[in-house]
DNA sequence: ATGGTGGTCCTACCA
């Protein structure tokens, strides 16, 4: 086990950090990537390529589409990712957190009284709680009465919002630093989609979804770590549909994948990047990796 | 206005 190193890491942080300024200062920089991989078994070679090129310390995957006993653990272990939280099921959904920095407590959560595998939580060094979330896509019709998938999406966001609200109200947990990443399946800003007007009634950019995502963000006290670096006037996408002849030429993208951090971590943010190039890789996911780096 | 592609696992369902 990596317990010894983990304890050392936490200890070395604790010396430098004051309780009111809990972040990664004093530790090595941490590079974190989130990627909706759309089948981790089919695309394990592309994950390997991403790792070799970008060297993330922590990798959060969504849509792994793999039961836990078939998850390619050996491949990740061989690449140095000794700590893994794998939470998958047959055929659909599935999230995983792979880490080169040892993590502490791990949890998985279920919402909307379903067995879906959409939420994994680990504690990173410095007491930072990392949430990896895969929000339901919501189907085609943006009406919760007519479309149960859309109702599920809204309920999922509402339940998460209520949970983060309760957590932050908790005296002992309220000030804890958090990172939330994942495929949130909502593009909140006008510049997070290729055409605000044309997508106003398209699931992922409807006002009701944008409002619910905003409520979730406020409930956790989260800052959008990507928009921290990129002004809202600038277009930014992390997903391009497979149903386009030429994704790059038409560039009809949406920013569905997000990295949020709580305010005490904002000062540690060193970089944010969306790896658009990977959308051009052979047989890749329709989502691209989104990365942040937190300073040591 | 419609259908366009790609994943899982074999038939329809999901994105």
XYZ file of C-alpha atoms (C1' of nucleotides) in Angstrom:
311
model
C 0.000 0.000 0.000
C 0.957 3.614 -0.451
C -0.161 4.627 3.040
C 3.285 5.706 4.141
C 3.788 8.105 1.292
C 0.246 9.398 1.608
C 0.780 10.205 5.254
C 4.068 11.907 4.473
C 2.419 13.999 1.808
C -0.449 15.055 4.029
C 1.981 15.779 6.849
C 4.246 17.916 4.693
C 1.196 19.891 3.610
C -0.109 20.283 7.103
C 3.097 21.937 8.265
C 2.804 24.688 5.706
C -0.931 25.173 5.558
C -2.943 27.179 7.991
C -6.462 25.897 8.637
C -7.950 28.925 6.867
C -5.813 28.547 3.763
C -6.094 24.898 2.948
C -4.715 24.200 -0.493
C -1.872 22.494 -2.278
C 0.769 25.066 -1.337
C 3.956 23.415 -0.201
C 3.217 20.232 -2.135
C 4.227 19.301 -5.648
C 2.018 20.743 -8.432
C -0.986 18.591 -9.182
C -2.241 18.147 -12.724
C -5.799 16.897 -12.987
C -7.640 15.801 -16.140
C -11.284 14.877 -16.637
C -12.383 12.993 -19.770
C -15.622 11.386 -20.870
C -13.947 8.439 -22.563
C -17.041 6.696 -24.015
C -15.815 3.165 -23.225
C -12.497 2.834 -21.415
C -11.906 -0.669 -22.765
C -12.347 0.365 -26.396
C -10.141 3.431 -25.959
C -7.485 2.281 -23.510
C -4.777 3.096 -26.087
C -6.056 6.663 -26.366
C -6.046 6.999 -22.574
C -2.460 5.769 -22.625
C -1.599 8.356 -25.271
C -3.169 11.139 -23.203
C -1.235 10.009 -20.139
C 2.047 9.853 -22.007
C 1.555 13.278 -23.545
C 0.050 15.133 -20.589
C 1.227 13.205 -17.512
C -1.784 13.921 -15.302
C -1.387 13.135 -11.608
C -5.105 12.517 -11.295
C -7.345 11.266 -14.101
C -11.150 11.280 -13.809
C -13.071 9.291 -16.404
C -16.776 9.162 -17.224
C -18.768 6.752 -19.375
C -16.308 3.949 -18.744
C -19.124 1.513 -19.706
C -17.342 -1.311 -17.911
C -18.195 -3.526 -14.925
C -15.564 -3.208 -12.187
C -14.193 -6.723 -12.689
C -13.442 -5.899 -16.344
C -11.881 -2.487 -15.716
C -8.324 -2.332 -17.144
C -6.657 -1.850 -13.755
C -3.359 -3.477 -14.756
C -2.864 -0.989 -17.590
C -3.270 1.964 -15.241
C -1.093 0.383 -12.554
C 1.650 -0.106 -15.141
C 1.453 3.612 -15.926
C 1.967 4.529 -12.274
C -1.650 5.013 -11.221
C -1.610 2.923 -8.097
C -4.683 4.410 -6.437
C -7.950 3.727 -8.253
C -11.583 4.241 -7.436
C -13.560 2.292 -10.022
C -17.356 2.543 -10.085
C -18.847 0.982 -13.166
C -21.641 -1.143 -14.567
C -22.388 -3.127 -17.682
C -22.960 -1.143 -20.846
C -23.787 2.336 -19.523
C -22.424 5.122 -17.354
C -19.455 4.408 -15.089
C -16.910 6.733 -13.461
C -13.343 6.150 -12.290
C -10.588 8.114 -10.552
C -6.991 7.051 -11.240
C -4.229 8.718 -9.265
C -0.471 8.880 -8.967
C -0.833 10.797 -5.718
C -2.156 8.498 -3.027
C -5.699 9.266 -1.982
C -7.457 8.761 1.315
C -11.115 8.007 1.931
C -13.187 6.965 -1.084
C -16.963 7.023 -1.586
C -19.428 6.339 -4.341
C -22.890 7.857 -4.385
C -26.179 7.029 -6.056
C -28.935 9.521 -6.847
C -32.583 9.478 -7.902
C -33.033 6.051 -6.255
C -31.128 4.385 -9.084
C -28.152 2.063 -9.247
C -26.472 4.233 -11.941
C -22.720 4.694 -11.518
C -22.342 8.441 -11.873
C -20.556 9.824 -8.830
C -17.224 8.965 -7.194
C -15.464 10.878 -4.419
C -11.880 10.663 -3.142
C -9.870 12.636 -0.637
C -6.684 14.091 -2.101
C -3.603 15.169 -0.134
C -4.228 18.350 1.812
C -7.745 17.174 2.676
C -9.133 18.200 -0.720
C -12.338 16.364 -1.619
C -12.529 15.476 -5.323
C -15.925 14.722 -6.903
C -16.113 12.988 -10.281
C -19.646 13.363 -11.670
C -21.494 12.170 -14.752
C -24.814 14.019 -15.069
C -27.566 12.279 -17.099
C -27.687 13.534 -20.694
C -31.430 14.107 -20.533
C -32.748 12.775 -23.842
C -34.022 14.871 -26.723
C -37.142 16.681 -25.521
C -36.553 19.441 -22.945
C -39.811 18.832 -21.098
C -39.855 16.850 -17.830
C -43.543 15.951 -18.332
C -43.033 14.488 -21.787
C -39.527 13.099 -21.301
C -38.575 11.017 -18.233
C -34.880 11.355 -19.101
C -35.091 15.112 -18.862
C -36.968 14.798 -15.560
C -34.180 12.503 -14.333
C -31.525 15.035 -15.317
C -33.253 17.860 -13.432
C -33.846 15.676 -10.388
C -30.216 14.532 -10.402
C -29.037 18.162 -10.378
C -31.559 19.030 -7.652
C -30.489 16.151 -5.415
C -26.800 17.022 -5.792
C -27.622 20.660 -5.029
C -29.489 19.699 -1.855
C -26.649 17.409 -0.794
C -23.910 20.047 -1.279
C -26.077 22.600 0.518
C -26.393 20.270 3.506
C -22.691 19.408 3.468
C -21.627 23.026 3.492
C -24.073 23.799 6.298
C -22.355 21.101 8.359
C -20.075 22.845 10.841
C -17.184 20.418 10.502
C -17.373 19.974 6.712
C -18.415 23.420 5.483
C -14.933 24.890 5.048
C -13.389 21.872 3.423
C -11.762 22.513 0.015
C -13.409 20.699 -2.893
C -12.918 20.046 -6.586
C -15.844 18.940 -8.735
C -15.187 17.656 -12.239
C -16.958 15.688 -14.885
C -19.374 15.546 -17.765
C -22.103 17.778 -16.359
C -23.992 17.674 -19.672
C -24.890 21.371 -19.467
C -23.241 24.211 -21.371
C -24.033 27.227 -19.163
C -22.695 30.292 -21.011
C -23.766 31.662 -24.380
C -20.185 31.148 -25.537
C -20.214 27.550 -24.301
C -22.210 26.590 -27.415
C -21.739 27.232 -31.121
C -25.068 29.071 -31.353
C -26.835 30.311 -28.248
C -30.027 31.123 -30.163
C -30.200 27.830 -32.005
C -29.559 25.807 -28.873
C -31.917 27.568 -26.466
C -34.411 24.732 -26.790
C -31.842 21.976 -27.244
C -31.166 19.769 -24.223
C -27.842 20.840 -22.618
C -28.383 24.589 -23.074
C -32.006 25.258 -22.076
C -32.586 27.992 -19.470
C -33.975 25.507 -16.943
C -30.824 23.359 -17.117
C -28.512 26.372 -16.980
C -30.404 27.606 -13.925
C -30.166 24.215 -12.173
C -26.466 23.899 -12.933
C -25.944 27.398 -11.517
C -27.807 26.373 -8.363
C -25.538 23.340 -8.009
C -22.436 25.478 -8.479
C -23.603 27.986 -5.862
C -24.580 25.199 -3.444
C -21.027 23.870 -3.448
C -19.559 27.378 -3.457
C -17.681 26.460 -6.619
C -15.697 28.675 -8.986
C -15.484 27.628 -12.653
C -11.748 26.881 -12.935
C -11.733 26.960 -16.728
C -13.521 30.285 -17.032
C -11.135 31.595 -14.371
C -8.595 31.651 -17.201
C -10.789 32.178 -20.262
C -13.052 35.261 -20.473
C -16.772 34.672 -21.100
C -16.557 36.410 -24.488
C -14.365 33.607 -25.794
C -15.995 30.479 -27.192
C -15.007 27.261 -25.479
C -16.145 23.690 -26.237
C -15.303 20.253 -24.877
C -17.683 18.135 -26.962
C -18.437 17.809 -30.680
C -21.120 15.430 -31.945
C -20.157 12.339 -33.904
C -22.998 13.241 -36.284
C -21.024 15.780 -38.229
C -19.130 15.194 -41.421
C -16.313 17.438 -40.315
C -16.367 18.304 -36.615
C -13.461 20.762 -36.941
C -14.756 22.624 -39.976
C -18.344 22.988 -38.728
C -17.067 23.444 -35.137
C -20.528 22.979 -33.667
C -19.284 22.279 -30.182
C -20.571 22.620 -26.639
C -18.744 22.925 -23.293
C -20.299 20.068 -21.338
C -17.252 19.050 -19.289
C -16.265 21.144 -16.307
C -13.768 21.647 -13.520
C -14.923 23.597 -10.491
C -12.951 24.430 -7.337
C -13.892 26.043 -4.038
C -12.495 29.565 -3.373
C -9.556 28.558 -1.146
C -8.093 26.650 -4.119
C -8.467 29.450 -6.677
C -5.157 31.001 -5.648
C -3.435 27.711 -6.447
C -4.811 27.487 -9.994
C -1.833 27.636 -12.335
C -3.312 26.572 -15.652
C -6.432 25.318 -17.406
C -6.598 23.675 -20.817
C -9.107 21.947 -23.047
C -7.371 19.368 -25.236
C -9.244 20.075 -28.455
C -6.596 18.287 -30.533
C -7.617 14.911 -29.175
C -10.987 15.227 -30.949
C -9.019 14.611 -34.147
C -7.500 11.337 -32.929
C -8.559 8.164 -34.698
C -11.760 6.640 -33.250
C -11.717 8.980 -30.279
C -14.417 10.004 -27.822
C -16.873 12.759 -28.746
C -15.623 14.577 -25.608
C -12.085 15.903 -25.108
C -9.996 16.013 -21.929
C -10.230 19.090 -19.716
C -7.210 19.854 -17.531
C -6.248 22.039 -14.605
C -2.981 22.392 -12.782
C -2.812 23.420 -9.144
C 0.437 24.988 -7.980
C 2.539 23.554 -5.238
C -36.921 19.465 -41.839
C -34.525 15.482 -41.307
C -30.922 12.513 -40.230
C -26.608 12.332 -39.372
C -22.506 8.562 -35.922
C -20.872 5.718 -32.384
C -21.011 2.773 -27.857
C -22.759 -1.787 -25.770
C -23.832 -6.371 -26.944
C -27.357 -8.907 -30.534
C -31.802 -6.000 -30.146
C -32.789 -2.078 -28.586
C -31.076 1.366 -25.904
C -28.117 5.102 -24.838
C -25.183 9.181 -26.003
